[in-house]
């Protein structure tokens, strides 16, 4: 599997106020959760679960009706979104490259479909907005700066899954965003400080994010994610999922399984997936975190952190490689 110049940056998980202020056992018993702060604008706050590979899970909560995160505002608690990053390509280089790859993909689709009844059936209406600068001052006075590049969605595109209300009941988040550091990464994500990355569950990093899409649109989404990541997918012969290999912010903790770090774009496969889409829409469905095994057993274990609810979508993958 080819490896992208991009890597996982972070996963966003929305909590209601009681769970944010007193995290449930599936979070509190498994992770070292550190305080974040209140976002500019004052309508949201966060806590962080920082992982040894330099990624993190952002636990976010609305203080008031969200104003600065309007694209997330309609979503219920649970997994919201995920971001990619790169130290090899800047925000503006990434923006330009992704737009060029998306345009080339659309042109190829149109060319391949000449003479067909509908030559735009794979246009999912996904592009990207110009990178937006962000920043804050830490309590120690150090300045932190970054760029965020968000998807731009066109629900009128002819290839958008329909009816839209069935696939995007509370907003559209079926493509990742980018978060590029301008200042040193460890100023924004202090993964090298103290014991912040030592977790009771043993998780070292993000192994995979699973995105669910309609079976009929799998190939179209495959082209979008190929444009976003810059790599062609490997098809899973068992599930039919498309896997896009990613790099890592810090590859050392993930060395035994680095070749398996990816985004999995998967067809809706079961009633649980169907219910997820009905309630939350297409997009991130699961995040898998890697835990190294040291018990001598080679068989891989996949352990959801809860039997149902939000915790069931966060999965520990225990393996040697």
PDB file of C-alpha atoms in Angstrom:
ATOM      1  CA  UNK A   1       0.000   0.000   0.000  1.00  0.00           C
ATOM      2  CA  UNK A   2       1.371   3.405  -1.000  1.00  0.00           C
ATOM      3  CA  UNK A   3       1.980   5.894   1.794  1.00  0.00           C
ATOM      4  CA  UNK A   4       0.691   9.463   1.708  1.00  0.00           C
ATOM      5  CA  UNK A   5       2.742  12.511   2.689  1.00  0.00           C
ATOM      6  CA  UNK A   6      -0.186  13.243   5.015  1.00  0.00           C
ATOM      7  CA  UNK A   7      -0.826  11.702   8.406  1.00  0.00           C
ATOM      8  CA  UNK A   8      -3.582  11.689  10.979  1.00  0.00           C
ATOM      9  CA  UNK A   9      -3.643  14.931  12.953  1.00  0.00           C
ATOM     10  CA  UNK A  10      -6.600  14.526  15.306  1.00  0.00           C
ATOM     11  CA  UNK A  11     -10.099  13.165  15.751  1.00  0.00           C
ATOM     12  CA  UNK A  12     -12.936  15.317  17.087  1.00  0.00           C
ATOM     13  CA  UNK A  13     -15.432  13.813  19.532  1.00  0.00           C
ATOM     14  CA  UNK A  14     -18.373  15.856  20.830  1.00  0.00           C
ATOM     15  CA  UNK A  15     -19.567  15.301  24.408  1.00  0.00           C
ATOM     16  CA  UNK A  16     -22.639  16.671  26.137  1.00  0.00           C
ATOM     17  CA  UNK A  17     -22.004  18.787  29.226  1.00  0.00           C
ATOM     18  CA  UNK A  18     -22.378  16.054  31.897  1.00  0.00           C
ATOM     19  CA  UNK A  19     -19.990  13.710  30.051  1.00  0.00           C
ATOM     20  CA  UNK A  20     -17.533  16.520  29.351  1.00  0.00           C
ATOM     21  CA  UNK A  21     -17.378  17.630  32.980  1.00  0.00           C
ATOM     22  CA  UNK A  22     -17.362  14.071  34.345  1.00  0.00           C
ATOM     23  CA  UNK A  23     -16.120  11.751  31.577  1.00  0.00           C
ATOM     24  CA  UNK A  24     -17.778   8.320  31.517  1.00  0.00           C
ATOM     25  CA  UNK A  25     -15.806   5.242  32.533  1.00  0.00           C
ATOM     26  CA  UNK A  26     -14.987   4.217  28.961  1.00  0.00           C
ATOM     27  CA  UNK A  27     -13.008   7.464  28.686  1.00  0.00           C
ATOM     28  CA  UNK A  28     -11.835   8.095  32.241  1.00  0.00           C
ATOM     29  CA  UNK A  29     -10.644   4.530  32.867  1.00  0.00           C
ATOM     30  CA  UNK A  30      -8.735   4.254  29.594  1.00  0.00           C
ATOM     31  CA  UNK A  31      -7.122   7.632  29.011  1.00  0.00           C
ATOM     32  CA  UNK A  32      -5.103  10.378  30.602  1.00  0.00           C
ATOM     33  CA  UNK A  33      -7.338  13.351  29.776  1.00  0.00           C
ATOM     34  CA  UNK A  34      -5.775  16.800  30.021  1.00  0.00           C
ATOM     35  CA  UNK A  35      -7.474  20.169  30.201  1.00  0.00           C
ATOM     36  CA  UNK A  36      -7.628  22.189  27.013  1.00  0.00           C
ATOM     37  CA  UNK A  37      -9.408  25.499  27.213  1.00  0.00           C
ATOM     38  CA  UNK A  38     -12.112  27.708  25.774  1.00  0.00           C
ATOM     39  CA  UNK A  39     -11.980  28.468  22.064  1.00  0.00           C
ATOM     40  CA  UNK A  40     -11.903  32.005  20.723  1.00  0.00           C
ATOM     41  CA  UNK A  41     -15.497  33.138  20.506  1.00  0.00           C
ATOM     42  CA  UNK A  42     -16.365  31.514  23.813  1.00  0.00           C
ATOM     43  CA  UNK A  43     -19.014  29.068  22.632  1.00  0.00           C
ATOM     44  CA  UNK A  44     -16.956  25.878  23.014  1.00  0.00           C
ATOM     45  CA  UNK A  45     -14.292  24.271  25.176  1.00  0.00           C
ATOM     46  CA  UNK A  46     -12.130  21.186  24.897  1.00  0.00           C
ATOM     47  CA  UNK A  47     -10.062  18.548  26.617  1.00  0.00           C
ATOM     48  CA  UNK A  48      -7.363  16.464  24.940  1.00  0.00           C
ATOM     49  CA  UNK A  49      -6.240  12.861  24.803  1.00  0.00           C
ATOM     50  CA  UNK A  50      -2.704  13.115  23.435  1.00  0.00           C
ATOM     51  CA  UNK A  51      -1.103  10.022  21.929  1.00  0.00           C
ATOM     52  CA  UNK A  52       2.563   9.067  21.610  1.00  0.00           C
ATOM     53  CA  UNK A  53       2.515   9.236  17.798  1.00  0.00           C
ATOM     54  CA  UNK A  54       1.779  12.977  18.007  1.00  0.00           C
ATOM     55  CA  UNK A  55      -1.938  12.685  17.248  1.00  0.00           C
ATOM     56  CA  UNK A  56      -4.766  13.407  19.646  1.00  0.00           C
ATOM     57  CA  UNK A  57      -8.458  13.039  20.296  1.00  0.00           C
ATOM     58  CA  UNK A  58     -10.166  16.353  20.940  1.00  0.00           C
ATOM     59  CA  UNK A  59     -13.105  16.156  23.337  1.00  0.00           C
ATOM     60  CA  UNK A  60     -15.273  19.170  22.566  1.00  0.00           C
ATOM     61  CA  UNK A  61     -18.324  20.594  24.315  1.00  0.00           C
ATOM     62  CA  UNK A  62     -20.659  23.472  23.513  1.00  0.00           C
ATOM     63  CA  UNK A  63     -20.931  26.162  26.180  1.00  0.00           C
ATOM     64  CA  UNK A  64     -23.524  28.086  24.187  1.00  0.00           C
ATOM     65  CA  UNK A  65     -24.914  27.709  20.681  1.00  0.00           C
ATOM     66  CA  UNK A  66     -21.711  27.259  18.624  1.00  0.00           C
ATOM     67  CA  UNK A  67     -20.694  30.194  16.485  1.00  0.00           C
ATOM     68  CA  UNK A  68     -17.119  29.346  15.491  1.00  0.00           C
ATOM     69  CA  UNK A  69     -17.787  25.728  14.467  1.00  0.00           C
ATOM     70  CA  UNK A  70     -20.965  26.111  12.437  1.00  0.00           C
ATOM     71  CA  UNK A  71     -20.238  23.007  10.342  1.00  0.00           C
ATOM     72  CA  UNK A  72     -20.344  20.866  13.516  1.00  0.00           C
ATOM     73  CA  UNK A  73     -23.215  22.700  15.201  1.00  0.00           C
ATOM     74  CA  UNK A  74     -26.041  20.376  14.152  1.00  0.00           C
ATOM     75  CA  UNK A  75     -24.389  17.112  15.100  1.00  0.00           C
ATOM     76  CA  UNK A  76     -25.349  15.018  18.140  1.00  0.00           C
ATOM     77  CA  UNK A  77     -22.680  13.891  20.642  1.00  0.00           C
ATOM     78  CA  UNK A  78     -20.206  11.356  19.258  1.00  0.00           C
ATOM     79  CA  UNK A  79     -17.494  11.249  16.618  1.00  0.00           C
ATOM     80  CA  UNK A  80     -17.694  14.423  14.547  1.00  0.00           C
ATOM     81  CA  UNK A  81     -14.767  14.833  12.227  1.00  0.00           C
ATOM     82  CA  UNK A  82     -11.097  14.129  11.660  1.00  0.00           C
ATOM     83  CA  UNK A  83      -8.092  16.062  10.408  1.00  0.00           C
ATOM     84  CA  UNK A  84      -4.956  15.271   8.451  1.00  0.00           C
ATOM     85  CA  UNK A  85      -1.628  17.077   8.588  1.00  0.00           C
ATOM     86  CA  UNK A  86       1.827  17.065   7.000  1.00  0.00           C
ATOM     87  CA  UNK A  87       5.274  18.356   7.845  1.00  0.00           C
ATOM     88  CA  UNK A  88       6.336  17.817   4.222  1.00  0.00           C
ATOM     89  CA  UNK A  89       3.721  20.005   2.526  1.00  0.00           C
ATOM     90  CA  UNK A  90       2.495  23.364   3.813  1.00  0.00           C
ATOM     91  CA  UNK A  91      -1.173  24.287   4.120  1.00  0.00           C
ATOM     92  CA  UNK A  92      -1.168  26.270   0.883  1.00  0.00           C
ATOM     93  CA  UNK A  93       0.835  23.628  -0.985  1.00  0.00           C
ATOM     94  CA  UNK A  94      -1.634  21.009   0.206  1.00  0.00           C
ATOM     95  CA  UNK A  95      -4.620  23.160  -0.735  1.00  0.00           C
ATOM     96  CA  UNK A  96      -3.315  23.689  -4.259  1.00  0.00           C
ATOM     97  CA  UNK A  97      -2.312  20.049  -4.731  1.00  0.00           C
ATOM     98  CA  UNK A  98      -5.654  18.695  -3.497  1.00  0.00           C
ATOM     99  CA  UNK A  99      -7.623  21.063  -5.746  1.00  0.00           C
ATOM    100  CA  UNK A 100      -5.517  20.029  -8.735  1.00  0.00           C
ATOM    101  CA  UNK A 101      -6.007  16.334  -7.986  1.00  0.00           C
ATOM    102  CA  UNK A 102      -9.758  16.800  -7.494  1.00  0.00           C
ATOM    103  CA  UNK A 103     -10.001  18.669 -10.794  1.00  0.00           C
ATOM    104  CA  UNK A 104      -7.980  16.000 -12.592  1.00  0.00           C
ATOM    105  CA  UNK A 105     -10.188  13.293 -11.118  1.00  0.00           C
ATOM    106  CA  UNK A 106     -13.337  15.063 -12.294  1.00  0.00           C
ATOM    107  CA  UNK A 107     -11.893  15.594 -15.763  1.00  0.00           C
ATOM    108  CA  UNK A 108     -10.916  11.919 -15.998  1.00  0.00           C
ATOM    109  CA  UNK A 109     -14.383  10.837 -14.858  1.00  0.00           C
ATOM    110  CA  UNK A 110     -15.996  13.039 -17.489  1.00  0.00           C
ATOM    111  CA  UNK A 111     -13.606  11.788 -20.166  1.00  0.00           C
ATOM    112  CA  UNK A 112     -14.163   8.155 -19.226  1.00  0.00           C
ATOM    113  CA  UNK A 113     -17.925   8.648 -19.262  1.00  0.00           C
ATOM    114  CA  UNK A 114     -18.250  10.364 -22.645  1.00  0.00           C
ATOM    115  CA  UNK A 115     -21.269   9.003 -24.384  1.00  0.00           C
ATOM    116  CA  UNK A 116     -22.850   7.870 -21.122  1.00  0.00           C
ATOM    117  CA  UNK A 117     -26.248   9.161 -20.076  1.00  0.00           C
ATOM    118  CA  UNK A 118     -24.828  10.958 -17.026  1.00  0.00           C
ATOM    119  CA  UNK A 119     -21.192  12.018 -17.190  1.00  0.00           C
ATOM    120  CA  UNK A 120     -21.252  13.747 -13.775  1.00  0.00           C
ATOM    121  CA  UNK A 121     -22.667  10.942 -11.665  1.00  0.00           C
ATOM    122  CA  UNK A 122     -19.423  10.718  -9.672  1.00  0.00           C
ATOM    123  CA  UNK A 123     -19.178  14.442  -8.881  1.00  0.00           C
ATOM    124  CA  UNK A 124     -19.742  14.390  -5.121  1.00  0.00           C
ATOM    125  CA  UNK A 125     -19.483  18.157  -4.801  1.00  0.00           C
ATOM    126  CA  UNK A 126     -16.381  18.120  -2.600  1.00  0.00           C
ATOM    127  CA  UNK A 127     -13.730  20.832  -2.806  1.00  0.00           C
ATOM    128  CA  UNK A 128     -11.713  22.806  -0.240  1.00  0.00           C
ATOM    129  CA  UNK A 129     -11.735  26.314   1.176  1.00  0.00           C
ATOM    130  CA  UNK A 130      -8.661  28.534   1.291  1.00  0.00           C
ATOM    131  CA  UNK A 131      -6.511  27.792   4.378  1.00  0.00           C
ATOM    132  CA  UNK A 132      -7.537  29.883   7.375  1.00  0.00           C
ATOM    133  CA  UNK A 133      -4.898  31.061   9.848  1.00  0.00           C
ATOM    134  CA  UNK A 134      -5.405  30.334  13.528  1.00  0.00           C
ATOM    135  CA  UNK A 135      -3.436  30.894  16.680  1.00  0.00           C
ATOM    136  CA  UNK A 136      -3.396  31.381  20.416  1.00  0.00           C
ATOM    137  CA  UNK A 137      -1.013  32.252  23.224  1.00  0.00           C
ATOM    138  CA  UNK A 138      -0.207  29.504  25.709  1.00  0.00           C
ATOM    139  CA  UNK A 139      -0.228  30.086  29.439  1.00  0.00           C
ATOM    140  CA  UNK A 140       3.583  30.144  29.326  1.00  0.00           C
ATOM    141  CA  UNK A 141       3.426  33.018  26.836  1.00  0.00           C
ATOM    142  CA  UNK A 142       4.519  31.032  23.792  1.00  0.00           C
ATOM    143  CA  UNK A 143       2.677  31.731  20.546  1.00  0.00           C
ATOM    144  CA  UNK A 144       1.013  28.836  18.729  1.00  0.00           C
ATOM    145  CA  UNK A 145       0.000  29.216  15.093  1.00  0.00           C
ATOM    146  CA  UNK A 146      -1.533  26.966  12.456  1.00  0.00           C
ATOM    147  CA  UNK A 147      -3.679  26.825   9.317  1.00  0.00           C
ATOM    148  CA  UNK A 148      -6.978  24.966   9.011  1.00  0.00           C
ATOM    149  CA  UNK A 149      -8.244  23.925   5.571  1.00  0.00           C
ATOM    150  CA  UNK A 150     -11.892  22.861   5.567  1.00  0.00           C
ATOM    151  CA  UNK A 151     -13.887  21.013   2.921  1.00  0.00           C
ATOM    152  CA  UNK A 152     -16.308  22.973   0.756  1.00  0.00           C
ATOM    153  CA  UNK A 153     -19.470  21.032  -0.040  1.00  0.00           C
ATOM    154  CA  UNK A 154     -21.910  21.516  -2.898  1.00  0.00           C
ATOM    155  CA  UNK A 155     -25.134  19.624  -2.217  1.00  0.00           C
ATOM    156  CA  UNK A 156     -26.377  20.468  -5.718  1.00  0.00           C
ATOM    157  CA  UNK A 157     -23.702  18.401  -7.477  1.00  0.00           C
ATOM    158  CA  UNK A 158     -25.298  15.608  -9.477  1.00  0.00           C
ATOM    159  CA  UNK A 159     -23.343  12.827  -7.801  1.00  0.00           C
ATOM    160  CA  UNK A 160     -24.227  13.740  -4.203  1.00  0.00           C
ATOM    161  CA  UNK A 161     -25.910  10.811  -2.416  1.00  0.00           C
ATOM    162  CA  UNK A 162     -29.634  11.420  -2.321  1.00  0.00           C
ATOM    163  CA  UNK A 163     -31.978  12.108  -0.752  1.00  0.00           C
ATOM    164  CA  UNK A 164     -29.664  14.478   1.107  1.00  0.00           C
ATOM    165  CA  UNK A 165     -31.769  14.339   4.268  1.00  0.00           C
ATOM    166  CA  UNK A 166     -31.135  10.594   4.493  1.00  0.00           C
ATOM    167  CA  UNK A 167     -27.365  10.846   4.100  1.00  0.00           C
ATOM    168  CA  UNK A 168     -26.697  14.262   5.679  1.00  0.00           C
ATOM    169  CA  UNK A 169     -29.451  14.687   8.309  1.00  0.00           C
ATOM    170  CA  UNK A 170     -27.552  17.284  10.352  1.00  0.00           C
ATOM    171  CA  UNK A 171     -24.796  18.657   8.148  1.00  0.00           C
ATOM    172  CA  UNK A 172     -22.215  17.272   5.765  1.00  0.00           C
ATOM    173  CA  UNK A 173     -18.833  15.991   6.990  1.00  0.00           C
ATOM    174  CA  UNK A 174     -17.893  13.204   4.568  1.00  0.00           C
ATOM    175  CA  UNK A 175     -14.359  14.460   3.811  1.00  0.00           C
ATOM    176  CA  UNK A 176     -11.559  15.297   6.279  1.00  0.00           C
ATOM    177  CA  UNK A 177     -10.122  18.713   6.974  1.00  0.00           C
ATOM    178  CA  UNK A 178      -6.440  19.634   7.294  1.00  0.00           C
ATOM    179  CA  UNK A 179      -4.594  21.221  10.198  1.00  0.00           C
ATOM    180  CA  UNK A 180      -1.050  22.400   9.441  1.00  0.00           C
ATOM    181  CA  UNK A 181       1.303  23.668  12.119  1.00  0.00           C
ATOM    182  CA  UNK A 182       3.190  26.894  11.514  1.00  0.00           C
ATOM    183  CA  UNK A 183       4.878  26.937  14.916  1.00  0.00           C
ATOM    184  CA  UNK A 184       6.505  23.777  16.281  1.00  0.00           C
ATOM    185  CA  UNK A 185       3.950  21.007  16.542  1.00  0.00           C
ATOM    186  CA  UNK A 186       4.705  20.236  20.161  1.00  0.00           C
ATOM    187  CA  UNK A 187       3.545  23.737  21.078  1.00  0.00           C
ATOM    188  CA  UNK A 188       0.032  22.840  19.872  1.00  0.00           C
ATOM    189  CA  UNK A 189       0.225  19.143  20.700  1.00  0.00           C
ATOM    190  CA  UNK A 190       2.637  18.663  23.639  1.00  0.00           C
ATOM    191  CA  UNK A 191       3.126  14.955  23.026  1.00  0.00           C
ATOM    192  CA  UNK A 192       6.727  15.026  24.241  1.00  0.00           C
ATOM    193  CA  UNK A 193       5.934  16.578  27.613  1.00  0.00           C
ATOM    194  CA  UNK A 194       5.933  14.425  30.733  1.00  0.00           C
ATOM    195  CA  UNK A 195       3.473  11.571  30.987  1.00  0.00           C
ATOM    196  CA  UNK A 196       0.638  13.061  28.932  1.00  0.00           C
ATOM    197  CA  UNK A 197       0.793  10.198  26.415  1.00  0.00           C
ATOM    198  CA  UNK A 198       0.780   7.398  29.000  1.00  0.00           C
ATOM    199  CA  UNK A 199      -2.713   5.912  29.057  1.00  0.00           C
ATOM    200  CA  UNK A 200      -4.149   3.073  31.179  1.00  0.00           C
ATOM    201  CA  UNK A 201      -5.388   1.337  28.029  1.00  0.00           C
ATOM    202  CA  UNK A 202      -1.893   1.374  26.497  1.00  0.00           C
ATOM    203  CA  UNK A 203      -2.871   3.164  23.258  1.00  0.00           C
ATOM    204  CA  UNK A 204       0.077   4.669  21.381  1.00  0.00           C
ATOM    205  CA  UNK A 205      -1.553   6.225  18.328  1.00  0.00           C
ATOM    206  CA  UNK A 206      -4.262   6.379  15.705  1.00  0.00           C
ATOM    207  CA  UNK A 207      -4.175   3.266  13.557  1.00  0.00           C
ATOM    208  CA  UNK A 208      -7.176   3.971  11.355  1.00  0.00           C
ATOM    209  CA  UNK A 209     -10.258   6.077  10.829  1.00  0.00           C
ATOM    210  CA  UNK A 210     -13.210   4.305   9.226  1.00  0.00           C
ATOM    211  CA  UNK A 211     -15.492   6.384   7.011  1.00  0.00           C
ATOM    212  CA  UNK A 212     -18.841   4.947   5.869  1.00  0.00           C
ATOM    213  CA  UNK A 213     -20.358   5.722   2.460  1.00  0.00           C
ATOM    214  CA  UNK A 214     -23.069   4.164   0.257  1.00  0.00           C
ATOM    215  CA  UNK A 215     -21.974   1.082  -1.686  1.00  0.00           C
ATOM    216  CA  UNK A 216     -23.166   2.698  -4.920  1.00  0.00           C
ATOM    217  CA  UNK A 217     -20.865   5.682  -4.314  1.00  0.00           C
ATOM    218  CA  UNK A 218     -17.808   3.786  -3.062  1.00  0.00           C
ATOM    219  CA  UNK A 219     -15.793   4.281  -6.250  1.00  0.00           C
ATOM    220  CA  UNK A 220     -16.667   7.976  -6.370  1.00  0.00           C
ATOM    221  CA  UNK A 221     -15.562   8.459  -2.769  1.00  0.00           C
ATOM    222  CA  UNK A 222     -12.453   6.456  -3.573  1.00  0.00           C
ATOM    223  CA  UNK A 223     -11.507   9.053  -6.176  1.00  0.00           C
ATOM    224  CA  UNK A 224     -12.126  11.901  -3.741  1.00  0.00           C
ATOM    225  CA  UNK A 225     -10.007  10.327  -1.006  1.00  0.00           C
ATOM    226  CA  UNK A 226      -7.276   9.527  -3.532  1.00  0.00           C
ATOM    227  CA  UNK A 227      -7.244  13.222  -4.418  1.00  0.00           C
ATOM    228  CA  UNK A 228      -7.241  14.242  -0.750  1.00  0.00           C
ATOM    229  CA  UNK A 229      -4.444  11.871   0.304  1.00  0.00           C
ATOM    230  CA  UNK A 230      -2.481  11.804  -2.948  1.00  0.00           C
ATOM    231  CA  UNK A 231      -2.318   7.993  -2.991  1.00  0.00           C
ATOM    232  CA  UNK A 232      -4.316   5.247  -4.655  1.00  0.00           C
ATOM    233  CA  UNK A 233      -6.230   2.872  -2.402  1.00  0.00           C
ATOM    234  CA  UNK A 234      -5.736  -0.779  -1.687  1.00  0.00           C
ATOM    235  CA  UNK A 235      -9.005  -2.706  -1.826  1.00  0.00           C
ATOM    236  CA  UNK A 236      -9.757  -5.077   1.032  1.00  0.00           C
ATOM    237  CA  UNK A 237     -10.772  -8.373  -0.628  1.00  0.00           C
ATOM    238  CA  UNK A 238     -12.955  -9.346   2.334  1.00  0.00           C
ATOM    239  CA  UNK A 239     -14.929  -6.183   3.072  1.00  0.00           C
ATOM    240  CA  UNK A 240     -14.566  -4.282  -0.188  1.00  0.00           C
ATOM    241  CA  UNK A 241     -13.269  -1.274   1.758  1.00  0.00           C
ATOM    242  CA  UNK A 242     -10.747   1.095   0.212  1.00  0.00           C
ATOM    243  CA  UNK A 243      -7.661   1.750   2.337  1.00  0.00           C
ATOM    244  CA  UNK A 244      -5.464   4.821   1.925  1.00  0.00           C
ATOM    245  CA  UNK A 245      -2.042   4.502   3.549  1.00  0.00           C
ATOM    246  CA  UNK A 246      -0.893   7.422   5.677  1.00  0.00           C
ATOM    247  CA  UNK A 247       2.353   8.546   7.226  1.00  0.00           C
ATOM    248  CA  UNK A 248       2.774   9.498  10.886  1.00  0.00           C
ATOM    249  CA  UNK A 249       3.588  12.640  12.826  1.00  0.00           C
ATOM    250  CA  UNK A 250       6.034  10.553  14.864  1.00  0.00           C
ATOM    251  CA  UNK A 251       6.542   7.107  13.368  1.00  0.00           C
ATOM    252  CA  UNK A 252       8.673   5.701  16.193  1.00  0.00           C
ATOM    253  CA  UNK A 253       5.821   4.514  18.482  1.00  0.00           C
ATOM    254  CA  UNK A 254       4.005   3.003  15.491  1.00  0.00           C
ATOM    255  CA  UNK A 255       7.022   1.361  13.855  1.00  0.00           C
ATOM    256  CA  UNK A 256       5.682  -2.228  14.084  1.00  0.00           C
ATOM    257  CA  UNK A 257       2.404  -1.298  12.363  1.00  0.00           C
ATOM    258  CA  UNK A 258       3.265   1.852  10.376  1.00  0.00           C
ATOM    259  CA  UNK A 259       2.388   0.141   7.087  1.00  0.00           C
ATOM    260  CA  UNK A 260      -1.170  -0.382   8.384  1.00  0.00           C
ATOM    261  CA  UNK A 261      -1.914   3.221   9.361  1.00  0.00           C
ATOM    262  CA  UNK A 262      -4.688   4.399   7.087  1.00  0.00           C
ATOM    263  CA  UNK A 263      -8.094   5.814   6.299  1.00  0.00           C
ATOM    264  CA  UNK A 264     -10.631   3.113   5.531  1.00  0.00           C
ATOM    265  CA  UNK A 265     -13.460   4.203   3.235  1.00  0.00           C
ATOM    266  CA  UNK A 266     -16.049   1.492   3.734  1.00  0.00           C
ATOM    267  CA  UNK A 267     -19.470   0.709   2.301  1.00  0.00           C
ATOM    268  CA  UNK A 268     -22.392   0.756   4.720  1.00  0.00           C
ATOM    269  CA  UNK A 269     -22.285  -2.873   5.822  1.00  0.00           C
ATOM    270  CA  UNK A 270     -24.837  -3.620   8.537  1.00  0.00           C
ATOM    271  CA  UNK A 271     -27.804  -2.257  10.521  1.00  0.00           C
ATOM    272  CA  UNK A 272     -25.453  -0.524  12.964  1.00  0.00           C
ATOM    273  CA  UNK A 273     -23.889   1.411  10.078  1.00  0.00           C
ATOM    274  CA  UNK A 274     -27.343   2.201   8.701  1.00  0.00           C
ATOM    275  CA  UNK A 275     -28.486   3.569  12.061  1.00  0.00           C
ATOM    276  CA  UNK A 276     -25.293   5.604  12.354  1.00  0.00           C
ATOM    277  CA  UNK A 277     -25.900   7.243   8.976  1.00  0.00           C
ATOM    278  CA  UNK A 278     -29.561   7.832   9.787  1.00  0.00           C
ATOM    279  CA  UNK A 279     -28.639   9.634  13.014  1.00  0.00           C
ATOM    280  CA  UNK A 280     -25.322  11.278  12.085  1.00  0.00           C
ATOM    281  CA  UNK A 281     -24.813  11.117   8.327  1.00  0.00           C
ATOM    282  CA  UNK A 282     -21.987   9.858   6.140  1.00  0.00           C
ATOM    283  CA  UNK A 283     -18.454  10.365   7.408  1.00  0.00           C
ATOM    284  CA  UNK A 284     -16.280   9.164  10.271  1.00  0.00           C
ATOM    285  CA  UNK A 285     -17.771   6.025  11.807  1.00  0.00           C
ATOM    286  CA  UNK A 286     -14.969   4.603  13.971  1.00  0.00           C
ATOM    287  CA  UNK A 287     -11.495   5.435  15.174  1.00  0.00           C
ATOM    288  CA  UNK A 288      -9.077   2.593  15.886  1.00  0.00           C
ATOM    289  CA  UNK A 289      -6.206   3.097  18.311  1.00  0.00           C
ATOM    290  CA  UNK A 290      -3.181   0.822  18.361  1.00  0.00           C
ATOM    291  CA  UNK A 291      -2.107  -0.983  21.522  1.00  0.00           C
ATOM    292  CA  UNK A 292       1.053  -3.154  21.309  1.00  0.00           C
ATOM    293  CA  UNK A 293       0.649  -6.715  22.564  1.00  0.00           C
ATOM    294  CA  UNK A 294       3.258  -8.184  24.852  1.00  0.00           C
ATOM    295  CA  UNK A 295       1.534 -11.413  25.913  1.00  0.00           C
ATOM    296  CA  UNK A 296       3.098 -13.527  23.179  1.00  0.00           C
ATOM    297  CA  UNK A 297      -0.270 -14.085  21.497  1.00  0.00           C
ATOM    298  CA  UNK A 298      -0.058 -13.134  17.837  1.00  0.00           C
ATOM    299  CA  UNK A 299      -3.788 -12.925  17.181  1.00  0.00           C
ATOM    300  CA  UNK A 300      -5.102  -9.373  16.792  1.00  0.00           C
ATOM    301  CA  UNK A 301      -7.846  -8.263  19.179  1.00  0.00           C
ATOM    302  CA  UNK A 302     -10.325  -5.464  18.475  1.00  0.00           C
ATOM    303  CA  UNK A 303     -11.981  -4.135  21.626  1.00  0.00           C
ATOM    304  CA  UNK A 304     -14.654  -1.403  21.558  1.00  0.00           C
ATOM    305  CA  UNK A 305     -14.417   0.792  24.637  1.00  0.00           C
ATOM    306  CA  UNK A 306     -18.119   0.391  25.363  1.00  0.00           C
ATOM    307  CA  UNK A 307     -20.847  -2.060  24.393  1.00  0.00           C
ATOM    308  CA  UNK A 308     -23.017   0.651  22.856  1.00  0.00           C
ATOM    309  CA  UNK A 309     -23.217   4.391  22.384  1.00  0.00           C
ATOM    310  CA  UNK A 310     -20.290   6.677  21.678  1.00  0.00           C
ATOM    311  CA  UNK A 311     -17.705   4.382  23.255  1.00  0.00           C
ATOM    312  CA  UNK A 312     -18.539   1.590  20.816  1.00  0.00           C
ATOM    313  CA  UNK A 313     -17.102   3.702  17.989  1.00  0.00           C
ATOM    314  CA  UNK A 314     -13.682   3.986  19.657  1.00  0.00           C
ATOM    315  CA  UNK A 315     -11.820   0.706  19.260  1.00  0.00           C
ATOM    316  CA  UNK A 316      -8.557  -0.569  20.711  1.00  0.00           C
ATOM    317  CA  UNK A 317      -6.645  -2.754  18.267  1.00  0.00           C
ATOM    318  CA  UNK A 318      -4.200  -4.944  20.173  1.00  0.00           C
ATOM    319  CA  UNK A 319      -1.541  -6.534  17.996  1.00  0.00           C
ATOM    320  CA  UNK A 320       2.165  -7.215  17.730  1.00  0.00           C
ATOM    321  CA  UNK A 321       2.382  -6.002  14.132  1.00  0.00           C
TER     322      UNK A 321
END
